[in-house]
Amino acid sequence: MKDFKGKIVFISGGASGAGLGQAKVFGREGMKVAIGDVREDALENAKKELIAFGIPEKDILAIKVDLTNRKDYTACADKIEEVFGGPPHLLIQTAGVNSFGPVEASTFDDYDWVMGVDLNHVVNGLVIFVPRMIKAYAHKTEFWVAATSSGGAWMISPTCAPYDAAKAAVNSLMYAYNQALEPYGGGATVLCPANINSNIGNAEKFRPANLKHTGYHVSEGTMATLRSIHATGIDPVELGEILKEGIENGRVIVLPDHHPENWPQQLRSYSIQEEALCLTAAERKAAAEKQAEERRKMFEEMMKNAPKDGSAPAPRPMWGTPEGGEVFGKAREDLDWVDPANRFEKK
Ligand code: NAI
């Protein structure tokens, strides 16, 4: 898809972080921008930010919607047609949440919340929008679907399992839709970032009341640590530009990184991970050590290249904690079947 001007884009999770960056980028291209998010206050702020960014108010539609609720999401799709006169030409599903803890500590609520948003909302959007998009646009004008997945789709971790599983499934779906939509004149792109300067570190604060029973240790301190890591991530507008370039060039998968010169490095670390899954425990240990060494070197390189004048936050290794922060990814202290090494311990 190359021509965006005057067309309609819908961005799920568009009130914050990566989604808001995408709204700015495609709005700047002259698209009518609909954003859907569950947080009303964030939607209002996002609308103001979009206007300040230069997007005309008449071209912005902010919809409060719980994307995991199919009735709600269908009503959101109807609203876009009612206001903008048709379904989106470009669908970007970016809403997401994350929660960290040992997979063996995971509760149904942990799975239902993370996979509900990160996978099921993408399924909901595809089922709701794609038939409408084909009927309205096939062989007439360009249309495209995209989703924001994650490097987690490959970097499968025992402390991020529901998230990684959801993202791997999203990748798989997007490869399928790319092939399926091609005969209609459409296509699909999946964006797999490593780290974004967004608000996802606060996601636990907005976990729905009916899904709050977690097996993980979550605290202000773990959220502070996550926020400090995400503060070193890629700028959402820069990320939106990278996605736009991917869509313009019909790429199925887009792998951005904070430092583009590290792309081969990042790809290499994914393939080390994939290889590791076929190995014995001893071979896996050696591969993990090799990967840790590569990451350490990459971090040293990032530190060397980081601006020293305070114009950007200093890079922080994944294994560090800021002041007032706490290690994340531990189980609740009371889960007596979880290995003590994986359990939060009160000091
Ligand atoms: P963010 O927290 O800034 O934005 C996510 C938005 O999704 C929030 O505004 C939130 O209210 C919304 N949302 C959550 N549940 C919802 C629901 N049920 N219905 C409607 N809206 C809902 O986070 P960020 O980082 O911008 O996340 C965007 C995407 O990027 C996510 O899919 C995330 O998994 C992915 N990602 C993020 C990375 C990062 O380092 N932050 C790295 C790789 C991928």
Tab-separated table of N, CA and C and ligand atoms in Angstrom, residues 13-19 36-39 42 65-68 94-97 113 117-118 148-151 163 167 192-200 203 230, ligand 1:
chain	number	residue	atom	x	y	z
A	13	GLY	N	-5.502	0.494	20.355
A	13	GLY	CA	-4.491	0.918	21.327
A	13	GLY	C	-3.861	2.242	20.938
A	14	GLY	N	-4.606	3.042	20.175
A	14	GLY	CA	-4.048	4.273	19.607
A	14	GLY	C	-3.931	5.439	20.571
A	15	ALA	N	-4.306	5.237	21.839
A	15	ALA	CA	-4.246	6.360	22.791
A	15	ALA	C	-2.881	6.512	23.432
A	16	SER	N	-1.968	5.597	23.153
A	16	SER	CA	-0.696	5.629	23.888
A	16	SER	C	0.413	4.944	23.094
A	17	GLY	N	1.639	5.257	23.466
A	17	GLY	CA	2.813	4.522	22.989
A	17	GLY	C	2.862	4.303	21.481
A	18	ALA	N	3.121	3.072	21.092
A	18	ALA	CA	3.308	2.744	19.671
A	18	ALA	C	2.086	3.134	18.843
A	19	GLY	N	0.882	2.894	19.369
A	19	GLY	CA	-0.352	3.187	18.626
A	19	GLY	C	-0.506	4.675	18.371
A	36	GLY	N	-8.841	3.496	18.793
A	36	GLY	CA	-9.699	2.824	19.768
A	36	GLY	C	-8.882	2.408	20.966
A	37	ASP	N	-9.401	2.710	22.151
A	37	ASP	CA	-8.656	2.356	23.363
A	37	ASP	C	-9.648	2.234	24.519
A	38	VAL	N	-9.232	1.482	25.530
A	38	VAL	CA	-10.128	1.245	26.656
A	38	VAL	C	-10.064	2.384	27.678
A	39	ARG	N	-9.015	3.216	27.600
A	39	ARG	CA	-8.834	4.266	28.614
A	39	ARG	C	-9.293	5.620	28.071
A	42	ALA	N	-6.903	8.663	28.493
A	42	ALA	CA	-5.777	8.573	27.548
A	42	ALA	C	-6.244	8.947	26.138
A	65	VAL	N	-13.314	1.742	23.661
A	65	VAL	CA	-13.730	0.380	23.319
A	65	VAL	C	-12.849	-0.624	24.066
A	66	ASP	N	-13.502	-1.655	24.611
A	66	ASP	CA	-12.741	-2.793	25.115
A	66	ASP	C	-12.644	-3.779	23.956
A	67	LEU	N	-11.456	-3.881	23.398
A	67	LEU	CA	-11.259	-4.641	22.152
A	67	LEU	C	-11.395	-6.147	22.360
A	68	THR	N	-11.411	-6.583	23.615
A	68	THR	CA	-11.595	-8.016	23.875
A	68	THR	C	-13.088	-8.376	23.851
A	94	THR	N	-2.663	-2.664	17.453
A	94	THR	CA	-1.459	-2.407	18.248
A	94	THR	C	-1.696	-2.519	19.753
A	95	ALA	N	-2.951	-2.508	20.187
A	95	ALA	CA	-3.198	-2.574	21.645
A	95	ALA	C	-2.477	-3.780	22.228
A	96	GLY	N	-1.953	-3.629	23.422
A	96	GLY	CA	-1.255	-4.760	24.042
A	96	GLY	C	-0.984	-4.509	25.507
A	97	VAL	N	-0.799	-5.596	26.230
A	97	VAL	CA	-0.430	-5.529	27.650
A	97	VAL	C	0.637	-6.592	27.897
A	113	TRP	N	-6.027	-12.421	30.562
A	113	TRP	CA	-5.807	-10.991	30.343
A	113	TRP	C	-4.812	-10.778	29.189
A	117	VAL	N	-5.998	-9.700	25.332
A	117	VAL	CA	-5.697	-8.446	24.630
A	117	VAL	C	-4.750	-8.724	23.456
A	118	ASP	N	-3.651	-9.425	23.715
A	118	ASP	CA	-2.569	-9.495	22.716
A	118	ASP	C	-2.883	-10.404	21.531
A	148	THR	N	0.870	-5.002	15.597
A	148	THR	CA	2.120	-4.824	16.333
A	148	THR	C	2.321	-6.055	17.208
A	149	SER	N	3.305	-6.843	16.822
A	149	SER	CA	3.638	-8.034	17.593
A	149	SER	C	4.846	-7.686	18.462
A	150	SER	N	5.842	-8.527	18.498
A	150	SER	CA	6.996	-8.267	19.358
A	150	SER	C	8.129	-9.228	19.018
A	151	GLY	N	9.347	-8.806	19.352
A	151	GLY	CA	10.474	-9.734	19.278
A	151	GLY	C	10.226	-10.952	20.170
A	163	TYR	N	2.510	-13.866	26.927
A	163	TYR	CA	2.770	-12.784	25.969
A	163	TYR	C	3.448	-13.335	24.719
A	167	LYS	N	2.056	-13.439	20.870
A	167	LYS	CA	2.728	-12.729	19.777
A	167	LYS	C	3.143	-13.688	18.654
A	192	CYS	N	7.514	-6.168	14.603
A	192	CYS	CA	8.052	-6.900	15.766
A	192	CYS	C	9.158	-6.108	16.457
A	193	PRO	N	8.768	-5.113	17.267
A	193	PRO	CA	9.795	-4.299	17.920
A	193	PRO	C	10.425	-5.040	19.105
A	194	ALA	N	11.573	-4.515	19.546
A	194	ALA	CA	12.227	-5.077	20.729
A	194	ALA	C	11.852	-4.272	21.978
A	195	ASN	N	11.943	-2.957	21.888
A	195	ASN	CA	11.679	-2.118	23.070
A	195	ASN	C	11.181	-0.753	22.598
A	196	ILE	N	10.054	-0.320	23.168
A	196	ILE	CA	9.435	0.945	22.745
A	196	ILE	C	9.336	1.885	23.945
A	197	ASN	N	9.585	3.143	23.720
A	197	ASN	CA	9.411	4.141	24.783
A	197	ASN	C	7.913	4.435	24.921
A	198	SER	N	7.243	3.610	25.713
A	198	SER	CA	5.776	3.670	25.799
A	198	SER	C	5.347	3.554	27.257
A	199	ASN	N	4.059	3.348	27.451
A	199	ASN	CA	3.536	3.239	28.825
A	199	ASN	C	3.213	1.808	29.234
A	200	ILE	N	3.715	0.838	28.494
A	200	ILE	CA	3.331	-0.555	28.773
A	200	ILE	C	3.825	-1.013	30.157
A	203	ALA	N	1.035	-1.192	32.527
A	203	ALA	CA	-0.156	-1.955	32.113
A	203	ALA	C	-0.874	-2.600	33.297
A	230	HIS	N	11.704	0.568	29.427
A	230	HIS	CA	10.993	1.062	28.234
A	230	HIS	C	11.388	2.504	27.889
B	1	NAI	P1	1.092	1.278	25.794
B	1	NAI	O1	0.632	0.799	27.113
B	1	NAI	O2	1.732	2.621	25.739
B	1	NAI	O3	-0.126	1.234	24.749
B	1	NAI	C1	-0.999	0.140	24.686
B	1	NAI	C2	-2.446	0.622	24.662
B	1	NAI	O4	-3.331	-0.515	24.564
B	1	NAI	C3	-2.841	1.368	25.945
B	1	NAI	O5	-3.277	2.677	25.651
B	1	NAI	C4	-3.957	0.526	26.537
B	1	NAI	O6	-4.972	1.271	27.201
B	1	NAI	C5	-4.507	-0.195	25.304
B	1	NAI	N1	-5.279	-1.371	25.687
B	1	NAI	C6	-4.912	-2.366	26.527
B	1	NAI	N2	-5.935	-3.252	26.669
B	1	NAI	C7	-6.959	-2.809	25.902
B	1	NAI	C8	-8.275	-3.284	25.642
B	1	NAI	N3	-8.751	-4.399	26.211
B	1	NAI	N4	-9.060	-2.584	24.802
B	1	NAI	C9	-8.596	-1.428	24.258
B	1	NAI	N5	-7.367	-0.933	24.449
B	1	NAI	C10	-6.556	-1.613	25.277
B	1	NAI	O7	2.070	0.154	25.254
B	1	NAI	P2	2.930	-0.010	23.897
B	1	NAI	O8	4.253	-0.470	24.315
B	1	NAI	O9	2.792	1.153	23.034
B	1	NAI	O10	2.210	-1.272	23.262
B	1	NAI	C11	1.796	-1.321	21.915
B	1	NAI	C12	2.124	-2.688	21.343
B	1	NAI	O11	3.526	-2.815	21.219
B	1	NAI	C13	1.657	-3.856	22.201
B	1	NAI	O12	1.034	-4.809	21.383
B	1	NAI	C14	2.944	-4.397	22.772
B	1	NAI	O13	2.850	-5.767	23.065
B	1	NAI	C15	3.895	-4.113	21.653
B	1	NAI	N6	5.299	-4.107	22.034
B	1	NAI	C16	5.753	-3.266	23.008
B	1	NAI	C17	7.088	-3.243	23.326
B	1	NAI	C18	7.618	-2.295	24.332
B	1	NAI	O14	8.809	-2.354	24.629
B	1	NAI	N7	6.822	-1.407	24.901
B	1	NAI	C19	8.057	-4.114	22.657
B	1	NAI	C20	7.475	-4.960	21.644
B	1	NAI	C21	6.159	-4.939	21.353
